[in-house]
């Protein structure tokens, strides 16, 4: 296919980038990479009422954060621009006029109230609501009468009757639709701005889009678009509709669904790594060859094929995403992990915004201590809670450890050894533990468990000597003294 492959992602600037949209963008991007083709980013902003300020910029930022690069768009230009629909409105007018003059489209003057009454009457008769075709064949006299009333028309496409529309979908196989079930649909609003289904066909044709890869929710739009291609006598692109993404309960997601975080920007804010999110999204409805699950963007681009995109719905497994992100966090440079986690400690009030070099060094060591188990940046606040407590409460399990008969001797000796330490660091703390073992004859759990519980309040945790160093000599000795005096 090579240079003939041109794909696009065309989001509407109505809010943040949704994970479903991000997956569609990713599949297009990976397909372009695998075929040596071009990836185009276009903004579908014809629905002016729903457009949100700064949404375009946020969409681009989220896609860049994920690591996608485009060959043509509103920011880099290209020979088929402009790349936002509202800058192409003048261009659409000629094509609308072409359909009107050929009788393949017509003006419709029905009001919203009339259309609603028509729909309600159809529902009452048990029929599927659709436009009846009242204004299909208006005479010039009838049109003039409507105009005289001040009514502004929409433009409707005249859907051919009795036609079977066949779509050879790269994912779903052959899909057929009956034209009689569609009804004449609006292609331009009363203000002349085209509807999505019309604008997308014109843009895809003029931008030489070869493959339209998108989510299953767009499948119902496809017959309307195919009819428009046929009306203009244009070649129809190859279609591929990826499966729905279900929530963890295997239910169709809605934007009000609180069981799942749904926007890319939220994952960025929570401290996920973009490489991990890309890896995870790529496996929602696409399967690689073999059992491997961890892939770089480059490896995904080399492997991706439409043949391995599944028809079956994909389940967004939040636990799997957390596991996958942890795999990337473990292998990341410490500076990267610090950048993910540190803002959350600051936001939680655990650390100041303006830190000294000493405070930054301490924070880096603390985050490094938890790098192996950290699933995402924001988790650091809960994981490191013990380091920001002035006092600790010992739960029942911890108290059971502290009640063992050897504990006073172990803690007393360990306190004595720590108080003699001049440079309080991991090495000197380990030496103090070893000296305590030698002096008391206690070892293993009998030695280390009381020290861990007494200093951290926890039965289990990260490396004990590292934890004690980060708690600081003053905090640790005060805790030991308090326990020994009780």
CSV table of C-alpha atoms in Angstrom, one decimal:
chain,number,residue,atom,x,y,z
A,1,UNK,CA,0.0,0.0,0.0
A,2,UNK,CA,2.8,2.4,0.9
A,3,UNK,CA,2.3,6.0,0.1
A,4,UNK,CA,-1.3,5.4,-1.0
A,5,UNK,CA,-2.3,4.9,2.6
A,6,UNK,CA,-3.7,8.0,4.2
A,7,UNK,CA,-5.7,7.8,7.4
A,8,UNK,CA,-7.1,10.4,9.7
A,9,UNK,CA,-8.3,11.0,13.2
A,10,UNK,CA,-11.0,13.7,13.2
A,11,UNK,CA,-12.1,14.6,16.7
A,12,UNK,CA,-14.7,17.2,17.6
A,13,UNK,CA,-13.4,20.0,20.0
A,14,UNK,CA,-16.2,19.4,22.5
A,15,UNK,CA,-14.0,18.5,25.5
A,16,UNK,CA,-11.0,16.4,26.7
A,17,UNK,CA,-9.7,13.5,24.7
A,18,UNK,CA,-11.7,10.4,25.6
A,19,UNK,CA,-10.0,7.0,25.9
A,20,UNK,CA,-12.2,5.7,23.1
A,21,UNK,CA,-11.0,8.6,20.8
A,22,UNK,CA,-7.4,8.0,21.9
A,23,UNK,CA,-7.7,4.3,20.9
A,24,UNK,CA,-9.1,5.3,17.5
A,25,UNK,CA,-6.3,7.8,17.0
A,26,UNK,CA,-3.8,5.2,18.0
A,27,UNK,CA,-5.1,2.5,15.6
A,28,UNK,CA,-5.0,5.0,12.7
A,29,UNK,CA,-1.5,6.1,13.7
A,30,UNK,CA,-0.2,2.5,14.0
A,31,UNK,CA,-1.8,1.5,10.7
A,32,UNK,CA,-0.1,4.4,9.0
A,33,UNK,CA,3.2,3.4,10.5
A,34,UNK,CA,2.8,-0.2,9.6
A,35,UNK,CA,2.0,0.7,6.0
A,36,UNK,CA,4.5,3.5,5.5
A,37,UNK,CA,1.5,5.9,5.0
A,38,UNK,CA,0.4,9.3,6.3
A,39,UNK,CA,-1.5,10.1,9.5
A,40,UNK,CA,-3.7,13.2,9.3
A,41,UNK,CA,-5.3,15.1,12.2
A,42,UNK,CA,-8.4,17.0,11.3
A,43,UNK,CA,-10.8,18.9,13.6
A,44,UNK,CA,-14.5,18.3,13.0
A,45,UNK,CA,-15.9,21.6,14.5
A,46,UNK,CA,-19.1,22.0,12.6
A,47,UNK,CA,-21.3,21.6,15.7
A,48,UNK,CA,-20.7,25.1,17.0
A,49,UNK,CA,-23.1,24.7,19.9
A,50,UNK,CA,-21.0,22.0,21.5
A,51,UNK,CA,-17.5,23.3,20.8
A,52,UNK,CA,-15.5,24.2,23.9
A,53,UNK,CA,-12.9,26.9,24.2
A,54,UNK,CA,-9.3,25.6,24.2
A,55,UNK,CA,-10.5,22.0,23.4
A,56,UNK,CA,-8.5,21.9,20.1
A,57,UNK,CA,-5.3,22.8,21.9
A,58,UNK,CA,-6.0,20.2,24.7
A,59,UNK,CA,-6.8,17.5,22.1
A,60,UNK,CA,-3.5,18.1,20.4
A,61,UNK,CA,-1.6,18.3,23.7
A,62,UNK,CA,-3.0,14.9,24.8
A,63,UNK,CA,-2.2,13.2,21.5
A,64,UNK,CA,1.4,14.6,21.6
A,65,UNK,CA,1.7,13.4,25.2
A,66,UNK,CA,0.8,9.9,24.1
A,67,UNK,CA,3.6,10.1,21.6
A,68,UNK,CA,1.7,10.5,18.3
A,69,UNK,CA,3.0,12.6,15.5
A,70,UNK,CA,1.0,13.7,12.5
A,71,UNK,CA,1.9,14.5,8.9
A,72,UNK,CA,-0.8,17.1,8.3
A,73,UNK,CA,-3.0,19.1,10.7
A,74,UNK,CA,-4.0,22.6,11.9
A,75,UNK,CA,-0.6,23.1,13.5
A,76,UNK,CA,1.7,21.7,10.8
A,77,UNK,CA,-0.3,22.5,7.7
A,78,UNK,CA,-0.2,20.3,4.6
A,79,UNK,CA,-1.3,20.4,0.9
A,80,UNK,CA,-4.9,19.5,1.6
A,81,UNK,CA,-5.7,22.1,4.2
A,82,UNK,CA,-7.3,23.8,5.9
A,83,UNK,CA,-7.7,21.1,8.5
A,84,UNK,CA,-10.7,22.3,10.5
A,85,UNK,CA,-14.2,22.1,9.0
A,86,UNK,CA,-15.2,25.7,9.9
A,87,UNK,CA,-12.4,27.0,7.8
A,88,UNK,CA,-13.8,24.9,4.9
A,89,UNK,CA,-17.4,26.1,4.9
A,90,UNK,CA,-17.1,28.0,1.7
A,91,UNK,CA,-15.7,24.8,0.0
A,92,UNK,CA,-18.7,22.7,1.1
A,93,UNK,CA,-21.3,25.1,-0.4
A,94,UNK,CA,-20.4,24.1,-4.0
A,95,UNK,CA,-20.9,20.5,-3.2
A,96,UNK,CA,-24.2,21.1,-1.5
A,97,UNK,CA,-25.3,23.1,-4.6
A,98,UNK,CA,-24.2,20.3,-6.9
A,99,UNK,CA,-26.5,17.9,-5.1
A,100,UNK,CA,-29.4,20.4,-5.1
A,101,UNK,CA,-29.0,21.0,-8.9
A,102,UNK,CA,-28.9,17.3,-9.6
A,103,UNK,CA,-32.0,16.6,-7.6
A,104,UNK,CA,-30.1,14.4,-5.1
A,105,UNK,CA,-30.8,16.9,-2.3
A,106,UNK,CA,-33.6,19.3,-1.6
A,107,UNK,CA,-34.8,22.1,0.8
A,108,UNK,CA,-36.9,21.1,3.7
A,109,UNK,CA,-38.9,23.7,5.6
A,110,UNK,CA,-40.4,21.6,8.4
A,111,UNK,CA,-40.1,23.2,11.8
A,112,UNK,CA,-38.7,21.4,14.9
A,113,UNK,CA,-42.3,21.3,16.3
A,114,UNK,CA,-43.6,19.6,13.1
A,115,UNK,CA,-40.8,17.1,13.1
A,116,UNK,CA,-41.3,16.2,16.7
A,117,UNK,CA,-45.1,15.8,16.2
A,118,UNK,CA,-44.3,13.5,13.2
A,119,UNK,CA,-41.9,11.4,15.3
A,120,UNK,CA,-44.5,11.0,18.1
A,121,UNK,CA,-47.2,9.9,15.7
A,122,UNK,CA,-44.8,7.3,14.2
A,123,UNK,CA,-43.9,6.0,17.6
A,124,UNK,CA,-47.7,5.8,18.5
A,125,UNK,CA,-48.2,3.6,15.4
A,126,UNK,CA,-45.2,1.4,16.4
A,127,UNK,CA,-43.0,2.6,13.6
A,128,UNK,CA,-39.4,3.5,13.7
A,129,UNK,CA,-39.2,7.4,13.8
A,130,UNK,CA,-37.7,8.9,10.7
A,131,UNK,CA,-38.3,11.8,8.4
A,132,UNK,CA,-41.5,11.2,6.3
A,133,UNK,CA,-40.3,13.0,3.2
A,134,UNK,CA,-43.0,15.7,3.3
A,135,UNK,CA,-40.9,18.3,1.5
A,136,UNK,CA,-39.2,15.9,-1.0
A,137,UNK,CA,-41.0,17.2,-4.1
A,138,UNK,CA,-42.1,20.8,-3.3
A,139,UNK,CA,-43.1,23.0,-6.2
A,140,UNK,CA,-41.5,26.4,-6.6
A,141,UNK,CA,-44.8,27.9,-5.6
A,142,UNK,CA,-44.8,25.9,-2.3
A,143,UNK,CA,-41.2,26.8,-1.6
A,144,UNK,CA,-42.0,30.5,-2.2
A,145,UNK,CA,-44.9,30.3,0.2
A,146,UNK,CA,-42.7,28.9,3.0
A,147,UNK,CA,-40.0,31.5,2.3
A,148,UNK,CA,-42.7,34.2,2.5
A,149,UNK,CA,-43.5,33.0,6.0
A,150,UNK,CA,-39.8,33.6,6.9
A,151,UNK,CA,-39.0,29.9,7.3
A,152,UNK,CA,-35.4,28.9,6.6
A,153,UNK,CA,-34.8,25.5,5.2
A,154,UNK,CA,-32.3,22.7,5.9
A,155,UNK,CA,-30.9,20.7,3.0
A,156,UNK,CA,-31.8,17.0,3.0
A,157,UNK,CA,-30.2,14.3,1.0
A,158,UNK,CA,-32.6,12.3,-1.1
A,159,UNK,CA,-32.0,8.7,-0.1
A,160,UNK,CA,-32.6,6.2,-3.0
A,161,UNK,CA,-35.4,3.8,-2.4
A,162,UNK,CA,-35.1,0.0,-2.3
A,163,UNK,CA,-31.3,0.0,-2.2
A,164,UNK,CA,-29.1,-2.4,-0.3
A,165,UNK,CA,-25.9,-0.7,0.9
A,166,UNK,CA,-23.0,-3.1,1.3
A,167,UNK,CA,-20.0,-2.3,3.3
A,168,UNK,CA,-16.9,-4.5,3.2
A,169,UNK,CA,-15.6,-3.8,6.7
A,170,UNK,CA,-12.0,-4.8,7.4
A,171,UNK,CA,-13.0,-5.8,11.0
A,172,UNK,CA,-16.6,-6.8,10.7
A,173,UNK,CA,-16.7,-8.4,7.2
A,174,UNK,CA,-19.7,-7.6,5.0
A,175,UNK,CA,-22.3,-5.4,6.6
A,176,UNK,CA,-25.5,-4.5,4.8
A,177,UNK,CA,-28.1,-1.8,5.3
A,178,UNK,CA,-31.5,-1.1,3.7
A,179,UNK,CA,-31.8,2.4,2.3
A,180,UNK,CA,-35.5,2.3,3.1
A,181,UNK,CA,-34.7,2.3,6.8
A,182,UNK,CA,-32.6,5.4,6.7
A,183,UNK,CA,-34.8,8.3,5.7
A,184,UNK,CA,-33.7,11.5,4.0
A,185,UNK,CA,-31.1,13.0,6.3
A,186,UNK,CA,-30.0,16.6,6.8
A,187,UNK,CA,-26.7,17.5,5.2
A,188,UNK,CA,-26.7,21.3,5.9
A,189,UNK,CA,-28.3,23.3,8.7
A,190,UNK,CA,-30.5,26.3,8.3
A,191,UNK,CA,-27.4,28.6,8.6
A,192,UNK,CA,-25.7,26.7,5.7
A,193,UNK,CA,-23.1,24.9,8.0
A,194,UNK,CA,-22.8,21.3,6.9
A,195,UNK,CA,-23.7,18.3,9.1
A,196,UNK,CA,-21.0,15.9,10.2
A,197,UNK,CA,-21.9,13.1,7.7
A,198,UNK,CA,-21.7,15.5,4.8
A,199,UNK,CA,-18.5,17.3,5.8
A,200,UNK,CA,-16.6,14.2,6.6
A,201,UNK,CA,-17.3,12.7,3.2
A,202,UNK,CA,-16.2,15.8,1.4
A,203,UNK,CA,-13.1,16.1,3.5
A,204,UNK,CA,-12.1,12.5,3.3
A,205,UNK,CA,-12.5,12.5,-0.5
A,206,UNK,CA,-10.5,15.8,-1.0
A,207,UNK,CA,-7.8,14.7,1.4
A,208,UNK,CA,-7.5,11.4,-0.4
A,209,UNK,CA,-8.2,9.3,2.8
A,210,UNK,CA,-7.8,5.7,1.9
A,211,UNK,CA,-8.9,4.0,5.1
A,212,UNK,CA,-11.5,5.1,7.7
A,213,UNK,CA,-10.6,3.4,11.0
A,214,UNK,CA,-12.9,4.3,13.9
A,215,UNK,CA,-15.1,2.9,16.7
A,216,UNK,CA,-18.1,0.7,16.2
A,217,UNK,CA,-20.4,3.6,17.3
A,218,UNK,CA,-19.8,5.2,13.9
A,219,UNK,CA,-21.0,2.1,12.0
A,220,UNK,CA,-24.5,3.5,11.8
A,221,UNK,CA,-23.1,6.6,10.0
A,222,UNK,CA,-21.4,4.6,7.3
A,223,UNK,CA,-24.4,3.9,5.0
A,224,UNK,CA,-25.2,7.6,4.9
A,225,UNK,CA,-21.6,8.3,4.0
A,226,UNK,CA,-21.5,5.6,1.4
A,227,UNK,CA,-24.7,7.0,-0.3
A,228,UNK,CA,-23.0,10.4,-0.5
A,229,UNK,CA,-19.9,8.9,-2.1
A,230,UNK,CA,-22.1,7.2,-4.6
A,231,UNK,CA,-24.1,10.4,-5.3
A,232,UNK,CA,-20.9,12.2,-6.2
A,233,UNK,CA,-19.5,9.2,-8.2
A,234,UNK,CA,-16.4,9.0,-5.9
A,235,UNK,CA,-14.5,5.9,-4.8
A,236,UNK,CA,-15.5,4.7,-1.3
A,237,UNK,CA,-12.6,4.4,1.2
A,238,UNK,CA,-11.9,1.1,3.1
A,239,UNK,CA,-13.8,1.0,6.4
A,240,UNK,CA,-12.7,-0.6,9.6
A,241,UNK,CA,-14.9,-0.3,12.8
A,242,UNK,CA,-13.1,-1.4,16.0
A,243,UNK,CA,-15.2,-3.0,18.8
A,244,UNK,CA,-16.8,-1.1,21.6
A,245,UNK,CA,-14.9,-0.6,24.8
A,246,UNK,CA,-16.8,-1.9,27.8
A,247,UNK,CA,-16.3,-0.8,31.4
A,248,UNK,CA,-15.0,-3.3,34.0
A,249,UNK,CA,-18.5,-4.6,34.6
A,250,UNK,CA,-18.8,-5.4,30.9
A,251,UNK,CA,-21.3,-2.6,30.3
A,252,UNK,CA,-21.2,-0.1,27.5
A,253,UNK,CA,-19.5,3.0,28.8
A,254,UNK,CA,-21.1,6.4,29.1
A,255,UNK,CA,-19.4,9.6,29.9
A,256,UNK,CA,-21.3,9.6,33.2
A,257,UNK,CA,-19.8,6.2,34.1
A,258,UNK,CA,-17.9,6.7,37.3
A,259,UNK,CA,-16.5,3.2,37.4
A,260,UNK,CA,-13.6,4.2,35.1
A,261,UNK,CA,-11.4,7.2,34.5
A,262,UNK,CA,-12.3,8.2,30.9
A,263,UNK,CA,-10.1,11.0,29.7
A,264,UNK,CA,-6.4,10.9,28.7
A,265,UNK,CA,-5.7,14.2,30.6
A,266,UNK,CA,-6.8,12.6,33.8
A,267,UNK,CA,-4.3,9.7,33.4
A,268,UNK,CA,-1.6,12.3,32.8
A,269,UNK,CA,-2.6,14.2,36.0
A,270,UNK,CA,-2.7,11.0,38.0
A,271,UNK,CA,0.9,10.2,37.1
A,272,UNK,CA,0.6,7.5,34.5
A,273,UNK,CA,3.3,7.1,31.9
A,274,UNK,CA,2.2,7.8,28.3
A,275,UNK,CA,4.1,4.7,27.0
A,276,UNK,CA,2.1,2.5,29.4
A,277,UNK,CA,-1.3,4.0,28.4
A,278,UNK,CA,-0.4,3.6,24.7
A,279,UNK,CA,0.6,0.0,25.3
A,280,UNK,CA,-2.7,-0.7,27.2
A,281,UNK,CA,-5.0,1.1,24.6
A,282,UNK,CA,-3.4,-0.8,21.7
A,283,UNK,CA,-4.5,-4.1,23.3
A,284,UNK,CA,-8.1,-3.0,23.6
A,285,UNK,CA,-9.5,-4.8,20.6
A,286,UNK,CA,-6.2,-5.7,18.9
A,287,UNK,CA,-4.1,-8.7,19.6
A,288,UNK,CA,-0.4,-9.1,18.7
A,289,UNK,CA,1.2,-12.4,17.6
A,290,UNK,CA,2.4,-14.4,20.5
A,291,UNK,CA,2.0,-13.9,24.3
A,292,UNK,CA,4.1,-10.8,24.8
A,293,UNK,CA,2.1,-7.8,26.2
A,294,UNK,CA,4.7,-5.1,26.7
A,295,UNK,CA,5.4,-3.1,23.5
A,296,UNK,CA,7.0,0.2,22.6
A,297,UNK,CA,5.3,2.5,20.1
A,298,UNK,CA,7.8,1.4,17.5
A,299,UNK,CA,7.2,-2.3,18.1
A,300,UNK,CA,3.4,-1.7,17.9
A,301,UNK,CA,3.8,0.1,14.6
A,302,UNK,CA,5.8,-2.8,13.2
A,303,UNK,CA,3.2,-5.4,14.3
A,304,UNK,CA,-0.2,-3.7,13.8
A,305,UNK,CA,-2.6,-5.1,11.2
A,306,UNK,CA,-6.3,-4.6,10.8
A,307,UNK,CA,-6.7,-8.4,10.4
A,308,UNK,CA,-5.9,-8.7,14.1
A,309,UNK,CA,-8.5,-6.2,15.3
A,310,UNK,CA,-11.3,-8.0,17.0
A,311,UNK,CA,-15.1,-7.8,16.5
A,312,UNK,CA,-15.6,-8.7,20.2
A,313,UNK,CA,-16.0,-5.9,22.7
A,314,UNK,CA,-12.9,-4.9,24.6
A,315,UNK,CA,-13.1,-4.7,28.4
A,316,UNK,CA,-11.2,-1.8,30.0
A,317,UNK,CA,-9.5,-3.6,32.9
A,318,UNK,CA,-8.3,-0.9,35.3
A,319,UNK,CA,-6.3,-3.4,37.3
A,320,UNK,CA,-4.5,-4.5,34.1
A,321,UNK,CA,-3.7,-0.8,33.3
A,322,UNK,CA,-2.3,-0.3,36.8
A,323,UNK,CA,-0.2,-3.4,36.5
A,324,UNK,CA,1.1,-2.4,33.0
A,325,UNK,CA,1.9,1.1,34.2
A,326,UNK,CA,3.8,-0.4,37.1
A,327,UNK,CA,5.9,-2.4,34.7
A,328,UNK,CA,7.0,0.8,33.0
A,329,UNK,CA,7.5,2.6,36.3
A,330,UNK,CA,9.9,-0.1,37.5
A,331,UNK,CA,12.0,0.3,34.4
A,332,UNK,CA,12.0,4.1,34.3
A,333,UNK,CA,14.8,6.4,35.3
A,334,UNK,CA,14.3,7.6,38.9
A,335,UNK,CA,14.1,11.2,37.7
A,336,UNK,CA,11.1,10.2,35.5
A,337,UNK,CA,9.3,8.6,38.5
A,338,UNK,CA,10.1,11.6,40.7
A,339,UNK,CA,8.5,13.9,38.1
A,340,UNK,CA,5.4,11.6,38.2
A,341,UNK,CA,5.1,11.4,42.0
A,342,UNK,CA,6.5,14.5,43.6
A,343,UNK,CA,3.7,16.9,42.4
A,344,UNK,CA,1.2,14.7,44.3
A,345,UNK,CA,3.2,15.0,47.6
A,346,UNK,CA,3.3,18.8,47.1
A,347,UNK,CA,-0.5,18.9,46.3
A,348,UNK,CA,-1.3,16.9,49.4
A,349,UNK,CA,0.6,19.3,51.5
A,350,UNK,CA,3.2,16.8,52.5
A,351,UNK,CA,6.1,18.8,50.9
A,352,UNK,CA,6.6,22.5,50.2
A,353,UNK,CA,6.5,23.8,46.6
A,354,UNK,CA,9.9,25.5,47.0
A,355,UNK,CA,12.2,22.8,48.3
A,356,UNK,CA,15.8,23.1,49.4
A,357,UNK,CA,18.3,20.8,47.7
A,358,UNK,CA,18.3,18.7,50.9
A,359,UNK,CA,14.5,18.3,50.8
A,360,UNK,CA,14.5,17.4,47.1
A,361,UNK,CA,17.2,14.8,47.7
A,362,UNK,CA,15.1,13.3,50.6
A,363,UNK,CA,12.0,13.3,48.4
A,364,UNK,CA,13.8,11.5,45.6
A,365,UNK,CA,15.1,8.8,48.0
A,366,UNK,CA,11.6,8.4,49.4
A,367,UNK,CA,10.0,8.0,45.9
A,368,UNK,CA,12.8,5.7,44.9
A,369,UNK,CA,12.1,3.5,47.9
A,370,UNK,CA,8.6,2.9,46.5
A,371,UNK,CA,9.4,2.8,42.7
A,372,UNK,CA,9.1,-0.9,42.5
A,373,UNK,CA,5.5,-1.1,43.8
A,374,UNK,CA,4.3,2.3,42.6
A,375,UNK,CA,1.4,1.9,40.1
A,376,UNK,CA,1.0,5.6,39.2
A,377,UNK,CA,2.2,8.9,40.6
A,378,UNK,CA,-0.7,9.9,42.8
A,379,UNK,CA,-0.4,6.6,44.7
A,380,UNK,CA,2.7,7.9,46.4
A,381,UNK,CA,0.7,9.9,48.9
A,382,UNK,CA,-0.9,6.9,50.4
A,383,UNK,CA,2.1,4.7,50.2
A,384,UNK,CA,4.4,7.1,52.0
A,385,UNK,CA,1.9,8.2,54.7
A,386,UNK,CA,4.0,6.9,57.6
A,387,UNK,CA,6.9,9.3,56.8
A,388,UNK,CA,4.7,12.3,57.5
A,389,UNK,CA,3.2,11.2,60.8
A,390,UNK,CA,4.5,12.7,64.0
A,391,UNK,CA,2.8,9.9,66.0
A,392,UNK,CA,1.8,6.4,65.1
A,393,UNK,CA,-0.9,4.1,66.4
A,394,UNK,CA,-0.1,0.4,66.6
A,395,UNK,CA,-2.9,-1.8,65.5
A,396,UNK,CA,-3.7,-5.2,67.1
A,397,UNK,CA,-1.3,-7.1,64.8
A,398,UNK,CA,1.5,-4.7,65.5
A,399,UNK,CA,0.9,-4.7,69.2
A,400,UNK,CA,1.1,-8.5,69.3
A,401,UNK,CA,4.6,-8.2,67.9
A,402,UNK,CA,5.5,-5.5,70.4
A,403,UNK,CA,4.2,-7.7,73.3
A,404,UNK,CA,6.8,-10.5,72.6
A,405,UNK,CA,9.2,-11.0,75.6
A,406,UNK,CA,12.4,-10.2,73.7
A,407,UNK,CA,11.2,-6.9,72.4
A,408,UNK,CA,12.3,-4.5,75.3
A,409,UNK,CA,15.8,-5.9,75.1
A,410,UNK,CA,16.0,-5.6,71.3
A,411,UNK,CA,14.5,-2.1,71.2
A,412,UNK,CA,16.7,-0.9,74.1
A,413,UNK,CA,19.9,-2.2,72.5
A,414,UNK,CA,18.9,-0.8,69.1
A,415,UNK,CA,18.2,2.6,70.6
A,416,UNK,CA,21.6,2.5,72.3
A,417,UNK,CA,23.3,1.6,69.0
A,418,UNK,CA,21.5,4.4,67.1
A,419,UNK,CA,22.3,7.1,69.6
A,420,UNK,CA,26.0,6.3,69.2
A,421,UNK,CA,25.8,6.7,65.4
A,422,UNK,CA,27.4,9.9,64.1
A,423,UNK,CA,26.4,9.7,60.5
A,424,UNK,CA,22.8,8.4,60.2
A,425,UNK,CA,22.6,6.5,56.9
A,426,UNK,CA,21.6,3.1,55.6
A,427,UNK,CA,25.1,1.6,56.2
A,428,UNK,CA,25.3,2.8,59.9
A,429,UNK,CA,21.7,1.6,60.5
A,430,UNK,CA,22.5,-1.8,59.2
A,431,UNK,CA,25.6,-1.9,61.4
A,432,UNK,CA,23.4,-0.9,64.4
A,433,UNK,CA,21.1,-3.8,63.6
A,434,UNK,CA,24.0,-6.2,63.3
A,435,UNK,CA,25.4,-5.0,66.7
A,436,UNK,CA,21.9,-5.4,68.2
A,437,UNK,CA,21.8,-9.0,66.9
A,438,UNK,CA,25.2,-9.7,68.4
A,439,UNK,CA,24.4,-8.2,71.8
A,440,UNK,CA,21.0,-9.8,72.3
A,441,UNK,CA,21.4,-13.0,70.4
A,442,UNK,CA,18.1,-12.4,68.6
A,443,UNK,CA,18.0,-12.8,64.8
A,444,UNK,CA,15.5,-13.1,61.9
A,445,UNK,CA,11.9,-12.1,62.7
A,446,UNK,CA,12.6,-11.9,66.5
A,447,UNK,CA,15.0,-9.1,65.7
A,448,UNK,CA,13.8,-7.3,62.6
A,449,UNK,CA,10.0,-7.4,63.2
A,450,UNK,CA,10.0,-5.5,66.5
A,451,UNK,CA,12.3,-2.9,65.0
A,452,UNK,CA,10.1,-2.5,61.9
A,453,UNK,CA,6.9,-2.3,63.9
A,454,UNK,CA,8.4,0.1,66.5
A,455,UNK,CA,9.8,2.5,64.0
A,456,UNK,CA,7.2,2.4,61.1
A,457,UNK,CA,4.1,1.0,62.7
A,458,UNK,CA,3.8,-1.5,59.9
A,459,UNK,CA,4.2,-5.3,59.8
A,460,UNK,CA,5.4,-5.2,56.2
A,461,UNK,CA,7.1,-2.5,54.2
A,462,UNK,CA,10.0,-1.4,52.0
A,463,UNK,CA,13.7,-2.0,52.9
A,464,UNK,CA,13.9,-1.4,56.7
A,465,UNK,CA,17.3,0.4,56.8
A,466,UNK,CA,16.3,2.7,54.0
A,467,UNK,CA,12.9,3.4,55.7
A,468,UNK,CA,14.6,4.2,59.0
A,469,UNK,CA,17.1,6.5,57.3
A,470,UNK,CA,14.3,8.5,55.7
A,471,UNK,CA,12.3,8.7,58.9
A,472,UNK,CA,15.3,10.4,60.5
A,473,UNK,CA,17.3,9.8,63.6
A,474,UNK,CA,15.2,12.1,65.8
A,475,UNK,CA,11.9,10.5,64.8
A,476,UNK,CA,13.1,7.0,65.2
A,477,UNK,CA,14.8,7.4,68.6
A,478,UNK,CA,11.8,9.3,69.9
A,479,UNK,CA,9.5,6.4,68.9
A,480,UNK,CA,11.8,3.8,70.5
A,481,UNK,CA,12.1,5.8,73.7
A,482,UNK,CA,8.3,6.3,73.9
A,483,UNK,CA,7.7,2.5,73.6
A,484,UNK,CA,10.4,1.6,76.1
A,485,UNK,CA,9.0,4.1,78.7
A,486,UNK,CA,5.5,2.8,78.5
